[in-house]
Amino acid sequence: MSFNPELEKLYSPSMWSRRYGSAELISKFVELSHKVVDEARKTIPCQIDIPYGSSERMKYDIYGTNLSNDAPVVIFIHGGYYQEGSKETIGFGIPSLVAQGIKVILLGYDLCPAVKLADIVGQIKVATTEILTISKKNEATNVWIVGHSAGAHLAASLLHDVEWRARMAERNLLPLLKGIALFGGIYHLRDILDLSTNAVLQLTEEEIKKYSFNDLDTTELTPVEGINVIVGVGECDSPEFIQSSKHYAQQLLKFVDRVHYIFFRNSTDHFDIVENLLNPDNLLTKLIIHNVKQEAL
């Protein structure tokens, strides 16, 4: 089967950076992310590989275990097109956030083709439910979720599951979830059916209809009243990802009360948008810290 090279490029964010070529960009991203996490495990009190399910990847790490029980919590969900990456590739915010009294959780999940996209979405909900339950028991001030790339799409899935939100509300857990921040996300999945990557993902028409959030009818979704949603994308991300983020922010406004869209300039690409969390003075770092602390008041 032949693939459209222009379409392949549009769905390959690493092809649009001004810093490095695609392979080098990804290699440096993975190398830096593991270096940050390795250093954090040596210098910051943490608990590693807490299981929330039966598989090897269904685990999460907590950084800042020395902080008070009621400290706010930020959950990070990694990307990798649902087939690559790990919780160790989304730890850039650990030093900056823990220094500000915020616990950081890195969330892992199973990957395609071992599981289907629907399974991964389900795992995110299981993990989030567990973390919200523990956070409520600890009387944490609030919980935020930050998703990057495919992780942004997975985080967004929580907003579109009316039944899950209702269950969280019944257990008085939903009020704890104060924000979901989505960076470099993919919200239009239909074109993936025509991409080479679908050989691994094996997305079905049913999954496309259910999880392509830019194409969903939002009229039947119950309003989201207490959760801030931030949608961000860098100017050197793929044009498709940029357009998808803009469109999704507009879609969210139909049922989410508080939505913020941010376009990161200064040649910000798909990868350094989260790498920059290492810098406590970076716009995104300050934005997350400000919002989390504001909700803690």
PDB file of C-alpha atoms in Angstrom:
ATOM      1  CA  MET A   1       0.000   0.000   0.000  1.00  0.00           C
ATOM      2  CA  SER A   2       1.350   3.432  -0.947  1.00  0.00           C
ATOM      3  CA  PHE A   3       0.960   6.477   1.292  1.00  0.00           C
ATOM      4  CA  ASN A   4       0.624  10.168   0.497  1.00  0.00           C
ATOM      5  CA  PRO A   5       3.983  11.741   1.478  1.00  0.00           C
ATOM      6  CA  GLU A   6       2.421  15.178   2.038  1.00  0.00           C
ATOM      7  CA  LEU A   7      -0.189  13.735   4.403  1.00  0.00           C
ATOM      8  CA  GLU A   8       2.491  11.703   6.178  1.00  0.00           C
ATOM      9  CA  LYS A   9       4.499  14.893   6.761  1.00  0.00           C
ATOM     10  CA  LEU A  10       1.462  16.800   8.059  1.00  0.00           C
ATOM     11  CA  TYR A  11       1.009  14.167  10.758  1.00  0.00           C
ATOM     12  CA  SER A  12       4.724  14.031  11.620  1.00  0.00           C
ATOM     13  CA  PRO A  13       5.378  16.924  14.046  1.00  0.00           C
ATOM     14  CA  SER A  14       9.111  16.210  14.147  1.00  0.00           C
ATOM     15  CA  MET A  15       9.340  17.266  10.485  1.00  0.00           C
ATOM     16  CA  TRP A  16       8.486  20.898  11.230  1.00  0.00           C
ATOM     17  CA  SER A  17      11.050  21.966  13.831  1.00  0.00           C
ATOM     18  CA  ARG A  18      13.651  24.601  12.996  1.00  0.00           C
ATOM     19  CA  ARG A  19      16.137  23.153  15.498  1.00  0.00           C
ATOM     20  CA  TYR A  20      17.064  19.719  14.148  1.00  0.00           C
ATOM     21  CA  GLY A  21      16.105  17.139  11.580  1.00  0.00           C
ATOM     22  CA  SER A  22      13.352  14.712  12.492  1.00  0.00           C
ATOM     23  CA  ALA A  23      15.444  11.782  13.752  1.00  0.00           C
ATOM     24  CA  GLU A  24      17.868  13.974  15.707  1.00  0.00           C
ATOM     25  CA  LEU A  25      15.020  15.971  17.251  1.00  0.00           C
ATOM     26  CA  ILE A  26      13.311  12.861  18.584  1.00  0.00           C
ATOM     27  CA  SER A  27      16.596  11.356  19.769  1.00  0.00           C
ATOM     28  CA  LYS A  28      17.538  14.492  21.704  1.00  0.00           C
ATOM     29  CA  PHE A  29      14.031  14.720  23.192  1.00  0.00           C
ATOM     30  CA  VAL A  30      14.150  11.161  24.508  1.00  0.00           C
ATOM     31  CA  GLU A  31      17.729  11.559  25.757  1.00  0.00           C
ATOM     32  CA  LEU A  32      16.935  14.780  27.618  1.00  0.00           C
ATOM     33  CA  SER A  33      13.716  13.455  29.114  1.00  0.00           C
ATOM     34  CA  HIS A  34      15.410  10.360  30.535  1.00  0.00           C
ATOM     35  CA  LYS A  35      18.269  12.491  31.871  1.00  0.00           C
ATOM     36  CA  VAL A  36      15.810  14.757  33.698  1.00  0.00           C
ATOM     37  CA  VAL A  37      13.899  11.842  35.200  1.00  0.00           C
ATOM     38  CA  ASP A  38      17.074   9.997  36.229  1.00  0.00           C
ATOM     39  CA  GLU A  39      18.311  13.121  38.021  1.00  0.00           C
ATOM     40  CA  ALA A  40      14.928  13.704  39.659  1.00  0.00           C
ATOM     41  CA  ARG A  41      14.871  10.171  41.024  1.00  0.00           C
ATOM     42  CA  LYS A  42      18.244  10.822  42.675  1.00  0.00           C
ATOM     43  CA  THR A  43      17.495  14.253  44.109  1.00  0.00           C
ATOM     44  CA  ILE A  44      13.739  14.508  44.719  1.00  0.00           C
ATOM     45  CA  PRO A  45      11.820  12.261  47.142  1.00  0.00           C
ATOM     46  CA  CYS A  46       9.655  10.022  44.993  1.00  0.00           C
ATOM     47  CA  GLN A  47       7.767   6.765  44.702  1.00  0.00           C
ATOM     48  CA  ILE A  48       8.287   4.871  41.449  1.00  0.00           C
ATOM     49  CA  ASP A  49       6.212   2.328  39.522  1.00  0.00           C
ATOM     50  CA  ILE A  50       2.985   2.387  41.519  1.00  0.00           C
ATOM     51  CA  PRO A  51       0.655  -0.093  39.777  1.00  0.00           C
ATOM     52  CA  TYR A  52      -2.919   0.851  38.901  1.00  0.00           C
ATOM     53  CA  GLY A  53      -3.526  -2.226  36.744  1.00  0.00           C
ATOM     54  CA  SER A  54      -2.147  -5.638  35.904  1.00  0.00           C
ATOM     55  CA  SER A  55       0.124  -4.857  32.947  1.00  0.00           C
ATOM     56  CA  GLU A  56       3.765  -3.771  33.104  1.00  0.00           C
ATOM     57  CA  ARG A  57       3.086  -0.271  31.757  1.00  0.00           C
ATOM     58  CA  MET A  58       0.041   0.487  33.913  1.00  0.00           C
ATOM     59  CA  LYS A  59       2.096   2.303  36.528  1.00  0.00           C
ATOM     60  CA  TYR A  60       2.726   5.850  37.679  1.00  0.00           C
ATOM     61  CA  ASP A  61       5.451   7.712  39.560  1.00  0.00           C
ATOM     62  CA  ILE A  62       4.978  10.383  42.243  1.00  0.00           C
ATOM     63  CA  TYR A  63       7.586  13.119  42.747  1.00  0.00           C
ATOM     64  CA  GLY A  64       7.518  15.343  45.810  1.00  0.00           C
ATOM     65  CA  THR A  65       6.471  12.687  48.302  1.00  0.00           C
ATOM     66  CA  ASN A  66       8.050  14.826  51.014  1.00  0.00           C
ATOM     67  CA  LEU A  67       5.444  17.538  50.450  1.00  0.00           C
ATOM     68  CA  SER A  68       2.375  17.776  52.659  1.00  0.00           C
ATOM     69  CA  ASN A  69      -0.564  15.463  51.966  1.00  0.00           C
ATOM     70  CA  ASP A  70      -2.719  18.388  50.879  1.00  0.00           C
ATOM     71  CA  ALA A  71      -0.236  19.615  48.260  1.00  0.00           C
ATOM     72  CA  PRO A  72      -1.753  20.132  44.796  1.00  0.00           C
ATOM     73  CA  VAL A  73      -1.119  17.430  42.198  1.00  0.00           C
ATOM     74  CA  VAL A  74      -0.279  17.644  38.486  1.00  0.00           C
ATOM     75  CA  ILE A  75      -0.567  14.477  36.386  1.00  0.00           C
ATOM     76  CA  PHE A  76       1.487  14.333  33.177  1.00  0.00           C
ATOM     77  CA  ILE A  77       0.448  12.053  30.290  1.00  0.00           C
ATOM     78  CA  HIS A  78       3.097  11.343  27.650  1.00  0.00           C
ATOM     79  CA  GLY A  79       2.717  11.210  23.885  1.00  0.00           C
ATOM     80  CA  GLY A  80       4.206   8.935  21.233  1.00  0.00           C
ATOM     81  CA  TYR A  81       1.320   8.350  18.813  1.00  0.00           C
ATOM     82  CA  TYR A  82      -0.151   5.732  21.195  1.00  0.00           C
ATOM     83  CA  GLN A  83       2.672   3.357  20.190  1.00  0.00           C
ATOM     84  CA  GLU A  84       5.867   4.818  21.665  1.00  0.00           C
ATOM     85  CA  GLY A  85       7.097   6.749  24.678  1.00  0.00           C
ATOM     86  CA  SER A  86       6.779   6.107  28.381  1.00  0.00           C
ATOM     87  CA  LYS A  87       6.168   7.981  31.606  1.00  0.00           C
ATOM     88  CA  GLU A  88       9.888   8.710  31.621  1.00  0.00           C
ATOM     89  CA  THR A  89       9.466  10.919  28.535  1.00  0.00           C
ATOM     90  CA  ILE A  90       7.224  13.531  30.163  1.00  0.00           C
ATOM     91  CA  GLY A  91       9.147  14.482  33.314  1.00  0.00           C
ATOM     92  CA  PHE A  92      10.418  17.914  32.290  1.00  0.00           C
ATOM     93  CA  GLY A  93       8.209  19.733  34.784  1.00  0.00           C
ATOM     94  CA  ILE A  94       9.341  17.789  37.852  1.00  0.00           C
ATOM     95  CA  PRO A  95      12.057  20.161  39.175  1.00  0.00           C
ATOM     96  CA  SER A  96      10.143  23.401  38.589  1.00  0.00           C
ATOM     97  CA  LEU A  97       6.811  22.219  39.980  1.00  0.00           C
ATOM     98  CA  VAL A  98       8.074  20.315  43.020  1.00  0.00           C
ATOM     99  CA  ALA A  99      10.149  23.378  43.950  1.00  0.00           C
ATOM    100  CA  GLN A 100       6.843  25.271  44.094  1.00  0.00           C
ATOM    101  CA  GLY A 101       5.197  22.741  46.410  1.00  0.00           C
ATOM    102  CA  ILE A 102       3.356  20.810  43.694  1.00  0.00           C
ATOM    103  CA  LYS A 103       3.422  17.018  43.507  1.00  0.00           C
ATOM    104  CA  VAL A 104       4.103  15.625  40.040  1.00  0.00           C
ATOM    105  CA  ILE A 105       2.731  12.322  38.786  1.00  0.00           C
ATOM    106  CA  LEU A 106       4.018  10.720  35.573  1.00  0.00           C
ATOM    107  CA  LEU A 107       1.445   8.325  34.149  1.00  0.00           C
ATOM    108  CA  GLY A 108       2.254   5.275  32.039  1.00  0.00           C
ATOM    109  CA  TYR A 109      -0.098   3.203  29.900  1.00  0.00           C
ATOM    110  CA  ASP A 110      -0.077   0.288  27.466  1.00  0.00           C
ATOM    111  CA  LEU A 111       0.786   0.917  23.826  1.00  0.00           C
ATOM    112  CA  CYS A 112      -0.522  -0.156  20.437  1.00  0.00           C
ATOM    113  CA  PRO A 113      -0.500  -2.714  18.899  1.00  0.00           C
ATOM    114  CA  ALA A 114      -0.544  -4.689  22.171  1.00  0.00           C
ATOM    115  CA  VAL A 115      -3.813  -2.922  23.006  1.00  0.00           C
ATOM    116  CA  LYS A 116      -6.367  -0.812  21.144  1.00  0.00           C
ATOM    117  CA  LEU A 117      -6.846   2.941  21.492  1.00  0.00           C
ATOM    118  CA  ALA A 118     -10.074   2.301  23.390  1.00  0.00           C
ATOM    119  CA  ASP A 119      -8.107   0.262  25.937  1.00  0.00           C
ATOM    120  CA  ILE A 120      -5.630   3.103  26.455  1.00  0.00           C
ATOM    121  CA  VAL A 121      -8.442   5.606  26.968  1.00  0.00           C
ATOM    122  CA  GLY A 122      -9.913   3.243  29.547  1.00  0.00           C
ATOM    123  CA  GLN A 123      -6.584   2.969  31.356  1.00  0.00           C
ATOM    124  CA  ILE A 124      -6.305   6.760  31.605  1.00  0.00           C
ATOM    125  CA  LYS A 125      -9.709   6.858  33.289  1.00  0.00           C
ATOM    126  CA  VAL A 126      -8.798   4.072  35.712  1.00  0.00           C
ATOM    127  CA  ALA A 127      -5.562   5.813  36.693  1.00  0.00           C
ATOM    128  CA  THR A 128      -7.176   9.233  36.999  1.00  0.00           C
ATOM    129  CA  THR A 129      -9.951   7.808  39.168  1.00  0.00           C
ATOM    130  CA  GLU A 130      -7.393   6.185  41.471  1.00  0.00           C
ATOM    131  CA  ILE A 131      -5.301   9.349  41.745  1.00  0.00           C
ATOM    132  CA  LEU A 132      -8.368  11.511  42.409  1.00  0.00           C
ATOM    133  CA  THR A 133      -9.508   9.054  45.095  1.00  0.00           C
ATOM    134  CA  ILE A 134      -6.138   9.144  46.852  1.00  0.00           C
ATOM    135  CA  SER A 135      -5.916  12.918  46.467  1.00  0.00           C
ATOM    136  CA  LYS A 136      -9.341  13.344  48.076  1.00  0.00           C
ATOM    137  CA  LYS A 137      -8.290  11.115  50.975  1.00  0.00           C
ATOM    138  CA  ASN A 138      -5.152  13.238  51.377  1.00  0.00           C
ATOM    139  CA  GLU A 139      -7.273  16.412  51.210  1.00  0.00           C
ATOM    140  CA  ALA A 140      -5.200  17.688  48.286  1.00  0.00           C
ATOM    141  CA  THR A 141      -6.171  21.215  47.317  1.00  0.00           C
ATOM    142  CA  ASN A 142      -6.631  20.359  43.628  1.00  0.00           C
ATOM    143  CA  VAL A 143      -5.549  18.151  40.740  1.00  0.00           C
ATOM    144  CA  TRP A 144      -4.530  19.184  37.218  1.00  0.00           C
ATOM    145  CA  ILE A 145      -3.795  16.995  34.212  1.00  0.00           C
ATOM    146  CA  VAL A 146      -1.255  17.937  31.535  1.00  0.00           C
ATOM    147  CA  GLY A 147      -1.214  15.967  28.293  1.00  0.00           C
ATOM    148  CA  HIS A 148       1.331  16.247  25.481  1.00  0.00           C
ATOM    149  CA  SER A 149       0.793  15.127  21.883  1.00  0.00           C
ATOM    150  CA  ALA A 150      -1.211  11.875  21.966  1.00  0.00           C
ATOM    151  CA  GLY A 151      -1.272  12.367  25.736  1.00  0.00           C
ATOM    152  CA  ALA A 152      -3.242  15.581  25.172  1.00  0.00           C
ATOM    153  CA  HIS A 153      -5.837  13.610  23.234  1.00  0.00           C
ATOM    154  CA  LEU A 154      -5.997  11.016  26.016  1.00  0.00           C
ATOM    155  CA  ALA A 155      -6.449  13.718  28.658  1.00  0.00           C
ATOM    156  CA  ALA A 156      -9.169  15.327  26.548  1.00  0.00           C
ATOM    157  CA  SER A 157     -11.059  12.029  26.478  1.00  0.00           C
ATOM    158  CA  LEU A 158     -12.056  12.650  30.095  1.00  0.00           C
ATOM    159  CA  LEU A 159     -14.036  15.717  29.064  1.00  0.00           C
ATOM    160  CA  HIS A 160     -16.021  13.787  26.467  1.00  0.00           C
ATOM    161  CA  ASP A 161     -17.037  10.884  28.712  1.00  0.00           C
ATOM    162  CA  VAL A 162     -20.271  12.070  30.311  1.00  0.00           C
ATOM    163  CA  GLU A 163     -20.718   8.824  32.257  1.00  0.00           C
ATOM    164  CA  TRP A 164     -17.210   9.002  33.724  1.00  0.00           C
ATOM    165  CA  ARG A 165     -17.704  12.619  34.777  1.00  0.00           C
ATOM    166  CA  ALA A 166     -21.034  11.683  36.367  1.00  0.00           C
ATOM    167  CA  ARG A 167     -19.413   8.865  38.356  1.00  0.00           C
ATOM    168  CA  MET A 168     -16.680  11.197  39.537  1.00  0.00           C
ATOM    169  CA  ALA A 169     -19.313  13.740  40.575  1.00  0.00           C
ATOM    170  CA  GLU A 170     -21.297  11.101  42.489  1.00  0.00           C
ATOM    171  CA  ARG A 171     -18.170  10.193  44.458  1.00  0.00           C
ATOM    172  CA  ASN A 172     -17.403  13.886  45.032  1.00  0.00           C
ATOM    173  CA  LEU A 173     -14.123  13.483  43.138  1.00  0.00           C
ATOM    174  CA  LEU A 174     -14.858  15.729  40.173  1.00  0.00           C
ATOM    175  CA  PRO A 175     -14.594  18.981  42.184  1.00  0.00           C
ATOM    176  CA  LEU A 176     -10.925  18.115  42.807  1.00  0.00           C
ATOM    177  CA  LEU A 177     -10.132  18.126  39.081  1.00  0.00           C
ATOM    178  CA  LYS A 178      -9.634  21.826  38.451  1.00  0.00           C
ATOM    179  CA  GLY A 179      -7.846  21.843  35.129  1.00  0.00           C
ATOM    180  CA  ILE A 180      -6.747  19.970  32.020  1.00  0.00           C
ATOM    181  CA  ALA A 181      -3.918  21.424  29.920  1.00  0.00           C
ATOM    182  CA  LEU A 182      -3.433  20.086  26.400  1.00  0.00           C
ATOM    183  CA  PHE A 183      -0.262  20.801  24.416  1.00  0.00           C
ATOM    184  CA  GLY A 184       0.576  19.744  20.866  1.00  0.00           C
ATOM    185  CA  GLY A 185      -2.464  17.509  20.785  1.00  0.00           C
ATOM    186  CA  ILE A 186      -4.120  15.607  17.965  1.00  0.00           C
ATOM    187  CA  TYR A 187      -7.915  15.801  17.936  1.00  0.00           C
ATOM    188  CA  HIS A 188      -8.777  14.854  14.342  1.00  0.00           C
ATOM    189  CA  LEU A 189      -8.080  11.155  13.822  1.00  0.00           C
ATOM    190  CA  ARG A 190      -9.787  10.296  10.541  1.00  0.00           C
ATOM    191  CA  ASP A 191      -6.708  10.911   8.375  1.00  0.00           C
ATOM    192  CA  ILE A 192      -4.763   8.379  10.444  1.00  0.00           C
ATOM    193  CA  LEU A 193      -6.615   5.647   8.570  1.00  0.00           C
ATOM    194  CA  ASP A 194      -4.568   6.665   5.513  1.00  0.00           C
ATOM    195  CA  LEU A 195      -1.209   6.928   7.304  1.00  0.00           C
ATOM    196  CA  SER A 196       1.537   4.332   7.602  1.00  0.00           C
ATOM    197  CA  THR A 197       1.325   4.605  11.385  1.00  0.00           C
ATOM    198  CA  ASN A 198      -2.093   2.942  11.320  1.00  0.00           C
ATOM    199  CA  ALA A 199      -0.359  -0.351  10.545  1.00  0.00           C
ATOM    200  CA  VAL A 200       0.553  -0.282  14.239  1.00  0.00           C
ATOM    201  CA  LEU A 201      -2.452   1.581  15.642  1.00  0.00           C
ATOM    202  CA  GLN A 202      -5.015  -0.402  13.638  1.00  0.00           C
ATOM    203  CA  LEU A 203      -7.682   2.180  14.353  1.00  0.00           C
ATOM    204  CA  THR A 204     -11.196   1.138  13.442  1.00  0.00           C
ATOM    205  CA  GLU A 205     -14.012   3.272  12.025  1.00  0.00           C
ATOM    206  CA  GLU A 206     -15.784   2.948  15.373  1.00  0.00           C
ATOM    207  CA  GLU A 207     -12.761   4.304  17.245  1.00  0.00           C
ATOM    208  CA  ILE A 208     -12.376   7.147  14.753  1.00  0.00           C
ATOM    209  CA  LYS A 209     -16.006   8.184  15.241  1.00  0.00           C
ATOM    210  CA  LYS A 210     -15.787   7.973  19.029  1.00  0.00           C
ATOM    211  CA  TYR A 211     -12.397   9.571  19.639  1.00  0.00           C
ATOM    212  CA  SER A 212     -11.998  12.116  16.830  1.00  0.00           C
ATOM    213  CA  PHE A 213     -13.052  14.953  19.104  1.00  0.00           C
ATOM    214  CA  ASN A 214     -12.924  17.704  16.491  1.00  0.00           C
ATOM    215  CA  ASP A 215     -15.639  15.911  14.543  1.00  0.00           C
ATOM    216  CA  LEU A 216     -18.030  15.070  17.392  1.00  0.00           C
ATOM    217  CA  ASP A 217     -21.486  16.491  17.940  1.00  0.00           C
ATOM    218  CA  THR A 218     -21.180  18.289  21.279  1.00  0.00           C
ATOM    219  CA  THR A 219     -24.875  19.127  21.704  1.00  0.00           C
ATOM    220  CA  GLU A 220     -25.549  16.119  23.921  1.00  0.00           C
ATOM    221  CA  LEU A 221     -22.562  16.660  26.205  1.00  0.00           C
ATOM    222  CA  THR A 222     -23.344  17.928  29.688  1.00  0.00           C
ATOM    223  CA  PRO A 223     -21.652  21.258  30.467  1.00  0.00           C
ATOM    224  CA  VAL A 224     -18.221  21.243  32.080  1.00  0.00           C
ATOM    225  CA  GLU A 225     -18.479  23.958  34.704  1.00  0.00           C
ATOM    226  CA  GLY A 226     -15.623  23.568  37.170  1.00  0.00           C
ATOM    227  CA  ILE A 227     -12.674  22.541  35.010  1.00  0.00           C
ATOM    228  CA  ASN A 228     -10.326  25.005  33.319  1.00  0.00           C
ATOM    229  CA  VAL A 229      -9.102  23.763  29.945  1.00  0.00           C
ATOM    230  CA  ILE A 230      -5.971  25.138  28.289  1.00  0.00           C
ATOM    231  CA  VAL A 231      -5.177  24.269  24.669  1.00  0.00           C
ATOM    232  CA  GLY A 232      -1.695  25.178  23.475  1.00  0.00           C
ATOM    233  CA  VAL A 233       0.451  24.581  20.410  1.00  0.00           C
ATOM    234  CA  GLY A 234       3.796  25.852  19.118  1.00  0.00           C
ATOM    235  CA  GLU A 235       4.276  27.834  15.920  1.00  0.00           C
ATOM    236  CA  CYS A 236       6.746  25.225  14.625  1.00  0.00           C
ATOM    237  CA  ASP A 237       4.440  22.288  15.181  1.00  0.00           C
ATOM    238  CA  SER A 238       2.823  20.645  12.173  1.00  0.00           C
ATOM    239  CA  PRO A 239       0.292  22.905  10.405  1.00  0.00           C
ATOM    240  CA  GLU A 240      -2.248  20.115  10.879  1.00  0.00           C
ATOM    241  CA  PHE A 241      -1.643  20.019  14.632  1.00  0.00           C
ATOM    242  CA  ILE A 242      -1.881  23.817  14.824  1.00  0.00           C
ATOM    243  CA  GLN A 243      -5.187  23.878  12.968  1.00  0.00           C
ATOM    244  CA  SER A 244      -6.479  20.929  14.969  1.00  0.00           C
ATOM    245  CA  SER A 245      -5.694  22.696  18.255  1.00  0.00           C
ATOM    246  CA  LYS A 246      -7.430  25.907  17.158  1.00  0.00           C
ATOM    247  CA  HIS A 247     -10.492  23.996  16.023  1.00  0.00           C
ATOM    248  CA  TYR A 248     -10.615  21.918  19.186  1.00  0.00           C
ATOM    249  CA  ALA A 249     -10.466  25.009  21.405  1.00  0.00           C
ATOM    250  CA  GLN A 250     -13.507  26.293  19.518  1.00  0.00           C
ATOM    251  CA  GLN A 251     -15.254  22.944  19.935  1.00  0.00           C
ATOM    252  CA  LEU A 252     -14.607  23.001  23.672  1.00  0.00           C
ATOM    253  CA  LEU A 253     -16.264  26.402  24.017  1.00  0.00           C
ATOM    254  CA  LYS A 254     -19.553  24.730  23.113  1.00  0.00           C
ATOM    255  CA  PHE A 255     -19.661  22.770  26.380  1.00  0.00           C
ATOM    256  CA  VAL A 256     -16.757  23.897  28.595  1.00  0.00           C
ATOM    257  CA  ASP A 257     -17.203  27.155  30.492  1.00  0.00           C
ATOM    258  CA  ARG A 258     -13.540  28.117  30.786  1.00  0.00           C
ATOM    259  CA  VAL A 259     -11.281  27.544  27.778  1.00  0.00           C
ATOM    260  CA  HIS A 260      -7.958  29.236  27.006  1.00  0.00           C
ATOM    261  CA  TYR A 261      -6.083  28.893  23.711  1.00  0.00           C
ATOM    262  CA  ILE A 262      -2.376  29.754  23.598  1.00  0.00           C
ATOM    263  CA  PHE A 263      -0.160  29.935  20.521  1.00  0.00           C
ATOM    264  CA  PHE A 264       3.499  29.671  21.531  1.00  0.00           C
ATOM    265  CA  ARG A 265       5.790  31.669  19.236  1.00  0.00           C
ATOM    266  CA  ASN A 266       9.610  31.993  19.361  1.00  0.00           C
ATOM    267  CA  SER A 267       9.945  28.958  17.059  1.00  0.00           C
ATOM    268  CA  THR A 268       8.410  26.666  19.690  1.00  0.00           C
ATOM    269  CA  ASP A 269       8.012  23.195  18.223  1.00  0.00           C
ATOM    270  CA  HIS A 270       6.168  20.020  19.152  1.00  0.00           C
ATOM    271  CA  PHE A 271       8.896  18.908  21.532  1.00  0.00           C
ATOM    272  CA  ASP A 272      10.401  21.940  23.227  1.00  0.00           C
ATOM    273  CA  ILE A 273       6.917  23.116  24.166  1.00  0.00           C
ATOM    274  CA  VAL A 274       7.266  20.637  27.056  1.00  0.00           C
ATOM    275  CA  GLU A 275      11.076  20.570  27.255  1.00  0.00           C
ATOM    276  CA  ASN A 276      10.814  24.225  28.275  1.00  0.00           C
ATOM    277  CA  LEU A 277       9.106  23.183  31.514  1.00  0.00           C
ATOM    278  CA  LEU A 278      12.662  22.739  32.800  1.00  0.00           C
ATOM    279  CA  ASN A 279      12.880  26.533  32.893  1.00  0.00           C
ATOM    280  CA  PRO A 280      10.949  27.955  35.882  1.00  0.00           C
ATOM    281  CA  ASP A 281      10.691  31.294  34.058  1.00  0.00           C
ATOM    282  CA  ASN A 282       9.197  29.798  30.899  1.00  0.00           C
ATOM    283  CA  LEU A 283       5.676  30.961  29.993  1.00  0.00           C
ATOM    284  CA  LEU A 284       4.187  27.465  30.117  1.00  0.00           C
ATOM    285  CA  THR A 285       5.871  26.640  33.426  1.00  0.00           C
ATOM    286  CA  LYS A 286       4.604  29.834  35.020  1.00  0.00           C
ATOM    287  CA  LEU A 287       1.155  29.307  33.516  1.00  0.00           C
ATOM    288  CA  ILE A 288       0.777  25.848  35.046  1.00  0.00           C
ATOM    289  CA  ILE A 289       2.144  26.912  38.433  1.00  0.00           C
ATOM    290  CA  HIS A 290      -0.054  30.027  38.512  1.00  0.00           C
ATOM    291  CA  ASN A 291      -3.226  28.111  37.681  1.00  0.00           C
ATOM    292  CA  VAL A 292      -2.526  25.291  40.118  1.00  0.00           C
ATOM    293  CA  LYS A 293      -1.703  27.658  42.964  1.00  0.00           C
ATOM    294  CA  GLN A 294      -4.655  29.911  42.184  1.00  0.00           C
ATOM    295  CA  GLU A 295      -7.000  26.934  42.546  1.00  0.00           C
ATOM    296  CA  ALA A 296      -5.309  26.059  45.845  1.00  0.00           C
ATOM    297  CA  LEU A 297      -6.325  29.373  47.433  1.00  0.00           C
TER     298      LEU A 297
END
